[in-house]
Amino acid sequence: MARSVVLLAVLAPAWASAGAPDFSKGGLVFGLQYGPGSWLLDRARLTDQVGQPNADLFVGEAQGTHTASIRLGYNILGHATVEAALTGTGWNVFNASRGGAGFLVGIVRWHPMELVWRDQVRPVPIDASALFGVGYGIAGQDRGMDGAVLEVGVDADYWFSKAVGAGLFARGVLLQWSSFYLDYDNRAQPGATINLTRGSGGSFWTFGVALSFRFET
């Protein structure tokens, strides 16, 4: 058994490289990401704008829990990827008073390894990227907020074939929310919204495992 493991460890890079993507070519990319999520909310800034009871209720209800992302984009000659990503998280999902959040973001990724191995076979079929994005987010349970968000992150994938890779990721959503809802479920009603003149502040972070698919063009 030990010999088999050693043999696979020696042969895996060569086997994977033979079937690895041509990272210098463009292609359609699709990915799934999953892991825990964690809130870092700015209680003091919210308290100054909506009062302590409202701020405490929103911060107290926001729970770190399972988080999933779906991403779809196009890689341009290996150097950059333009994509859209949808991230969702939720808690008490089977209760009447459930809570959750969603973020829809347009993203640009930079793939720095292409600077070294442009038009070359990489010793190991790994690709890494750093991302920046701008989009919209909403969250709530009894109280809620929504508005603009920024997104940053990094990830790395090991490609088992030309089309399938798996890896790790970390991403942070920087909250720029401008509206606070006193009644999340009836937020469209008159008087249910407080405008956040200083913005919400705070962030949401998630990290975990990823499964990626690539279709070269």
C-alpha positions as YAML, in Angstrom:
chain: A
units: angstrom
residues:
- id: 1
  name: MET
  ca: [0.00, 0.00, 0.00]
- id: 2
  name: ALA
  ca: [2.76, 2.43, 0.91]
- id: 3
  name: ARG
  ca: [4.55, 1.70, -2.38]
- id: 4
  name: SER
  ca: [1.35, 2.43, -4.32]
- id: 5
  name: VAL
  ca: [0.92, 5.78, -2.58]
- id: 6
  name: VAL
  ca: [4.52, 6.76, -3.34]
- id: 7
  name: LEU
  ca: [4.15, 5.68, -6.96]
- id: 8
  name: LEU
  ca: [0.98, 7.71, -7.38]
- id: 9
  name: ALA
  ca: [2.65, 10.74, -5.78]
- id: 10
  name: VAL
  ca: [5.48, 10.49, -8.29]
- id: 11
  name: LEU
  ca: [3.31, 9.92, -11.35]
- id: 12
  name: ALA
  ca: [0.40, 12.25, -10.52]
- id: 13
  name: PRO
  ca: [2.08, 15.51, -11.63]
- id: 14
  name: ALA
  ca: [3.13, 14.02, -14.97]
- id: 15
  name: TRP
  ca: [-0.30, 12.48, -15.55]
- id: 16
  name: ALA
  ca: [-2.11, 15.67, -14.58]
- id: 17
  name: SER
  ca: [0.15, 17.88, -16.71]
- id: 18
  name: ALA
  ca: [-0.58, 15.72, -19.74]
- id: 19
  name: GLY
  ca: [-4.27, 16.38, -19.29]
- id: 20
  name: ALA
  ca: [-4.09, 19.87, -17.82]
- id: 21
  name: PRO
  ca: [-5.70, 22.93, -19.41]
- id: 22
  name: ASP
  ca: [-3.75, 25.20, -21.70]
- id: 23
  name: PHE
  ca: [-3.85, 28.08, -19.23]
- id: 24
  name: SER
  ca: [-2.70, 30.55, -21.91]
- id: 25
  name: LYS
  ca: [-5.90, 30.05, -23.89]
- id: 26
  name: GLY
  ca: [-9.21, 31.66, -23.14]
- id: 27
  name: GLY
  ca: [-12.20, 29.67, -21.99]
- id: 28
  name: LEU
  ca: [-15.54, 29.61, -20.25]
- id: 29
  name: VAL
  ca: [-15.26, 28.93, -16.52]
- id: 30
  name: PHE
  ca: [-17.88, 27.73, -14.04]
- id: 31
  name: GLY
  ca: [-17.34, 27.17, -10.36]
- id: 32
  name: LEU
  ca: [-18.96, 26.10, -7.11]
- id: 33
  name: GLN
  ca: [-17.61, 27.15, -3.70]
- id: 34
  name: TYR
  ca: [-18.66, 26.09, -0.22]
- id: 35
  name: GLY
  ca: [-17.55, 26.84, 3.33]
- id: 36
  name: PRO
  ca: [-18.40, 28.66, 6.56]
- id: 37
  name: GLY
  ca: [-19.26, 32.35, 6.63]
- id: 38
  name: SER
  ca: [-18.57, 34.95, 9.32]
- id: 39
  name: TRP
  ca: [-19.88, 38.49, 9.92]
- id: 40
  name: LEU
  ca: [-17.74, 41.40, 11.10]
- id: 41
  name: LEU
  ca: [-20.34, 44.14, 11.51]
- id: 42
  name: ASP
  ca: [-19.75, 47.72, 12.63]
- id: 43
  name: ARG
  ca: [-22.08, 47.93, 15.62]
- id: 44
  name: ALA
  ca: [-20.87, 51.39, 16.68]
- id: 45
  name: ARG
  ca: [-21.48, 52.96, 13.26]
- id: 46
  name: LEU
  ca: [-24.94, 51.41, 13.04]
- id: 47
  name: THR
  ca: [-25.83, 52.51, 16.57]
- id: 48
  name: ASP
  ca: [-25.01, 56.14, 15.71]
- id: 49
  name: GLN
  ca: [-27.41, 56.02, 12.75]
- id: 50
  name: VAL
  ca: [-30.30, 53.71, 13.72]
- id: 51
  name: GLY
  ca: [-30.14, 53.57, 17.53]
- id: 52
  name: GLN
  ca: [-28.80, 50.89, 19.83]
- id: 53
  name: PRO
  ca: [-31.90, 48.60, 19.94]
- id: 54
  name: ASN
  ca: [-32.03, 48.34, 16.14]
- id: 55
  name: ALA
  ca: [-28.28, 47.91, 15.76]
- id: 56
  name: ASP
  ca: [-28.13, 45.28, 18.53]
- id: 57
  name: LEU
  ca: [-31.01, 43.32, 17.01]
- id: 58
  name: PHE
  ca: [-29.47, 43.21, 13.53]
- id: 59
  name: VAL
  ca: [-25.98, 42.33, 14.77]
- id: 60
  name: GLY
  ca: [-27.33, 39.76, 17.22]
- id: 61
  name: GLU
  ca: [-29.40, 37.98, 14.58]
- id: 62
  name: ALA
  ca: [-26.68, 37.80, 11.90]
- id: 63
  name: GLN
  ca: [-25.20, 34.32, 12.21]
- id: 64
  name: GLY
  ca: [-22.12, 32.76, 10.70]
- id: 65
  name: THR
  ca: [-23.21, 29.61, 8.90]
- id: 66
  name: HIS
  ca: [-23.02, 27.56, 5.70]
- id: 67
  name: THR
  ca: [-22.18, 29.69, 2.66]
- id: 68
  name: ALA
  ca: [-22.16, 28.79, -1.02]
- id: 69
  name: SER
  ca: [-21.13, 30.64, -4.18]
- id: 70
  name: ILE
  ca: [-21.76, 30.05, -7.88]
- id: 71
  name: ARG
  ca: [-19.49, 31.75, -10.41]
- id: 72
  name: LEU
  ca: [-19.64, 31.98, -14.20]
- id: 73
  name: GLY
  ca: [-17.11, 33.84, -16.32]
- id: 74
  name: TYR
  ca: [-14.74, 33.96, -19.23]
- id: 75
  name: ASN
  ca: [-10.96, 33.75, -19.04]
- id: 76
  name: ILE
  ca: [-9.07, 36.05, -21.43]
- id: 77
  name: LEU
  ca: [-5.84, 34.46, -22.66]
- id: 78
  name: GLY
  ca: [-4.92, 33.17, -19.22]
- id: 79
  name: HIS
  ca: [-4.23, 36.56, -17.65]
- id: 80
  name: ALA
  ca: [-7.68, 37.73, -16.51]
- id: 81
  name: THR
  ca: [-11.18, 36.40, -15.94]
- id: 82
  name: VAL
  ca: [-14.36, 38.48, -16.07]
- id: 83
  name: GLU
  ca: [-17.21, 36.85, -14.18]
- id: 84
  name: ALA
  ca: [-20.41, 37.15, -12.20]
- id: 85
  name: ALA
  ca: [-20.66, 35.49, -8.78]
- id: 86
  name: LEU
  ca: [-23.68, 34.85, -6.57]
- id: 87
  name: THR
  ca: [-23.05, 34.12, -2.87]
- id: 88
  name: GLY
  ca: [-25.74, 33.07, -0.42]
- id: 89
  name: THR
  ca: [-25.87, 32.26, 3.29]
- id: 90
  name: GLY
  ca: [-28.78, 31.56, 5.61]
- id: 91
  name: TRP
  ca: [-29.71, 30.63, 9.15]
- id: 92
  name: ASN
  ca: [-32.85, 29.25, 10.83]
- id: 93
  name: VAL
  ca: [-33.96, 28.45, 7.28]
- id: 94
  name: PHE
  ca: [-36.75, 26.11, 8.43]
- id: 95
  name: ASN
  ca: [-38.24, 28.63, 10.89]
- id: 96
  name: ALA
  ca: [-40.85, 31.26, 10.14]
- id: 97
  name: SER
  ca: [-38.38, 33.93, 11.32]
- id: 98
  name: ARG
  ca: [-35.54, 32.83, 9.07]
- id: 99
  name: GLY
  ca: [-32.58, 35.01, 8.15]
- id: 100
  name: GLY
  ca: [-30.03, 35.19, 5.39]
- id: 101
  name: ALA
  ca: [-27.99, 37.23, 2.97]
- id: 102
  name: GLY
  ca: [-27.16, 37.27, -0.71]
- id: 103
  name: PHE
  ca: [-24.51, 39.03, -2.80]
- id: 104
  name: LEU
  ca: [-24.45, 39.37, -6.60]
- id: 105
  name: VAL
  ca: [-21.12, 40.76, -7.79]
- id: 106
  name: GLY
  ca: [-19.33, 41.46, -11.06]
- id: 107
  name: ILE
  ca: [-15.70, 40.39, -10.68]
- id: 108
  name: VAL
  ca: [-12.34, 40.73, -12.41]
- id: 109
  name: ARG
  ca: [-9.69, 38.12, -11.58]
- id: 110
  name: TRP
  ca: [-5.94, 38.36, -12.21]
- id: 111
  name: HIS
  ca: [-3.92, 35.16, -12.71]
- id: 112
  name: PRO
  ca: [-0.28, 36.06, -11.83]
- id: 113
  name: MET
  ca: [1.18, 32.61, -12.63]
- id: 114
  name: GLU
  ca: [0.65, 33.36, -16.31]
- id: 115
  name: LEU
  ca: [3.45, 35.95, -16.09]
- id: 116
  name: VAL
  ca: [5.91, 33.11, -15.43]
- id: 117
  name: TRP
  ca: [4.53, 30.27, -17.56]
- id: 118
  name: ARG
  ca: [3.05, 32.08, -20.54]
- id: 119
  name: ASP
  ca: [2.60, 29.52, -23.38]
- id: 120
  name: GLN
  ca: [4.45, 26.90, -21.30]
- id: 121
  name: VAL
  ca: [3.46, 23.65, -19.61]
- id: 122
  name: ARG
  ca: [3.45, 24.25, -15.87]
- id: 123
  name: PRO
  ca: [5.43, 21.81, -13.69]
- id: 124
  name: VAL
  ca: [2.27, 21.24, -11.64]
- id: 125
  name: PRO
  ca: [-1.22, 22.01, -13.05]
- id: 126
  name: ILE
  ca: [-2.11, 24.67, -10.51]
- id: 127
  name: ASP
  ca: [-3.64, 28.07, -11.21]
- id: 128
  name: ALA
  ca: [-4.18, 30.85, -8.69]
- id: 129
  name: SER
  ca: [-5.96, 34.19, -8.89]
- id: 130
  name: ALA
  ca: [-6.78, 37.33, -6.94]
- id: 131
  name: LEU
  ca: [-10.13, 39.04, -7.42]
- id: 132
  name: PHE
  ca: [-11.88, 42.37, -7.01]
- id: 133
  name: GLY
  ca: [-15.58, 42.99, -7.58]
- id: 134
  name: VAL
  ca: [-18.46, 45.44, -7.22]
- id: 135
  name: GLY
  ca: [-22.10, 44.52, -6.78]
- id: 136
  name: TYR
  ca: [-25.23, 44.42, -4.63]
- id: 137
  name: GLY
  ca: [-26.01, 42.71, -1.34]
- id: 138
  name: ILE
  ca: [-28.96, 42.28, 1.01]
- id: 139
  name: ALA
  ca: [-29.33, 40.67, 4.45]
- id: 140
  name: GLY
  ca: [-31.89, 40.46, 7.19]
- id: 141
  name: GLN
  ca: [-34.19, 38.65, 9.57]
- id: 142
  name: ASP
  ca: [-36.30, 41.01, 11.69]
- id: 143
  name: ARG
  ca: [-34.16, 44.02, 10.74]
- id: 144
  name: GLY
  ca: [-32.31, 44.22, 7.41]
- id: 145
  name: MET
  ca: [-29.93, 46.17, 5.21]
- id: 146
  name: ASP
  ca: [-29.05, 46.39, 1.54]
- id: 147
  name: GLY
  ca: [-26.96, 48.35, -0.94]
- id: 148
  name: ALA
  ca: [-23.62, 48.26, -2.69]
- id: 149
  name: VAL
  ca: [-20.81, 45.86, -1.80]
- id: 150
  name: LEU
  ca: [-17.17, 45.41, -2.76]
- id: 151
  name: GLU
  ca: [-15.54, 41.99, -2.92]
- id: 152
  name: VAL
  ca: [-11.94, 40.82, -2.61]
- id: 153
  name: GLY
  ca: [-10.46, 37.35, -2.51]
- id: 154
  name: VAL
  ca: [-7.92, 34.75, -3.57]
- id: 155
  name: ASP
  ca: [-8.12, 31.14, -4.70]
- id: 156
  name: ALA
  ca: [-6.04, 28.30, -6.09]
- id: 157
  name: ASP
  ca: [-7.09, 25.20, -8.06]
- id: 158
  name: TYR
  ca: [-5.34, 21.94, -8.89]
- id: 159
  name: TRP
  ca: [-6.53, 20.73, -12.30]
- id: 160
  name: PHE
  ca: [-7.04, 16.98, -12.60]
- id: 161
  name: SER
  ca: [-7.90, 17.27, -16.31]
- id: 162
  name: LYS
  ca: [-8.46, 19.92, -18.96]
- id: 163
  name: ALA
  ca: [-11.97, 20.51, -17.69]
- id: 164
  name: VAL
  ca: [-12.05, 19.78, -13.94]
- id: 165
  name: GLY
  ca: [-10.17, 21.31, -11.02]
- id: 166
  name: ALA
  ca: [-10.55, 21.50, -7.25]
- id: 167
  name: GLY
  ca: [-9.01, 23.84, -4.72]
- id: 168
  name: LEU
  ca: [-9.34, 26.35, -1.91]
- id: 169
  name: PHE
  ca: [-10.70, 29.89, -1.77]
- id: 170
  name: ALA
  ca: [-11.17, 32.87, 0.54]
- id: 171
  name: ARG
  ca: [-13.33, 35.90, -0.17]
- id: 172
  name: GLY
  ca: [-14.44, 38.96, 1.73]
- id: 173
  name: VAL
  ca: [-17.50, 41.11, 1.07]
- id: 174
  name: LEU
  ca: [-16.98, 44.72, 2.17]
- id: 175
  name: LEU
  ca: [-20.39, 46.15, 3.03]
- id: 176
  name: GLN
  ca: [-21.27, 49.60, 1.70]
- id: 177
  name: TRP
  ca: [-24.97, 49.33, 2.52]
- id: 178
  name: SER
  ca: [-27.06, 52.52, 2.47]
- id: 179
  name: SER
  ca: [-30.51, 51.37, 3.67]
- id: 180
  name: PHE
  ca: [-31.56, 49.93, 7.04]
- id: 181
  name: TYR
  ca: [-34.98, 48.24, 7.25]
- id: 182
  name: LEU
  ca: [-36.96, 48.33, 10.47]
- id: 183
  name: ASP
  ca: [-39.16, 45.50, 9.16]
- id: 184
  name: TYR
  ca: [-37.25, 43.28, 6.73]
- id: 185
  name: ASP
  ca: [-40.28, 41.38, 5.43]
- id: 186
  name: ASN
  ca: [-42.21, 44.62, 4.79]
- id: 187
  name: ARG
  ca: [-39.29, 46.81, 3.74]
- id: 188
  name: ALA
  ca: [-41.21, 48.32, 0.80]
- id: 189
  name: GLN
  ca: [-43.75, 49.93, 3.12]
- id: 190
  name: PRO
  ca: [-43.51, 53.69, 3.83]
- id: 191
  name: GLY
  ca: [-41.54, 54.49, 6.97]
- id: 192
  name: ALA
  ca: [-39.78, 51.11, 7.09]
- id: 193
  name: THR
  ca: [-36.41, 52.46, 5.87]
- id: 194
  name: ILE
  ca: [-33.66, 54.48, 7.53]
- id: 195
  name: ASN
  ca: [-31.05, 55.94, 5.16]
- id: 196
  name: LEU
  ca: [-27.51, 55.27, 6.34]
- id: 197
  name: THR
  ca: [-25.75, 58.54, 5.52]
- id: 198
  name: ARG
  ca: [-22.39, 57.18, 6.74]
- id: 199
  name: GLY
  ca: [-22.85, 53.74, 5.22]
- id: 200
  name: SER
  ca: [-23.11, 50.46, 7.10]
- id: 201
  name: GLY
  ca: [-19.44, 49.52, 7.35]
- id: 202
  name: GLY
  ca: [-18.62, 45.96, 8.28]
- id: 203
  name: SER
  ca: [-17.89, 42.88, 6.19]
- id: 204
  name: PHE
  ca: [-18.71, 39.24, 5.55]
- id: 205
  name: TRP
  ca: [-16.00, 36.60, 5.08]
- id: 206
  name: THR
  ca: [-16.07, 33.06, 3.77]
- id: 207
  name: PHE
  ca: [-13.46, 30.44, 2.91]
- id: 208
  name: GLY
  ca: [-13.53, 26.78, 1.96]
- id: 209
  name: VAL
  ca: [-13.33, 24.31, -0.90]
- id: 210
  name: ALA
  ca: [-14.05, 24.85, -4.59]
- id: 211
  name: LEU
  ca: [-14.88, 22.79, -7.65]
- id: 212
  name: SER
  ca: [-14.10, 24.42, -11.00]
- id: 213
  name: PHE
  ca: [-14.91, 23.57, -14.61]
- id: 214
  name: ARG
  ca: [-13.21, 25.01, -17.69]
- id: 215
  name: PHE
  ca: [-14.24, 24.83, -21.35]
- id: 216
  name: GLU
  ca: [-11.51, 26.07, -23.70]
- id: 217
  name: THR
  ca: [-12.40, 28.05, -26.81]
...
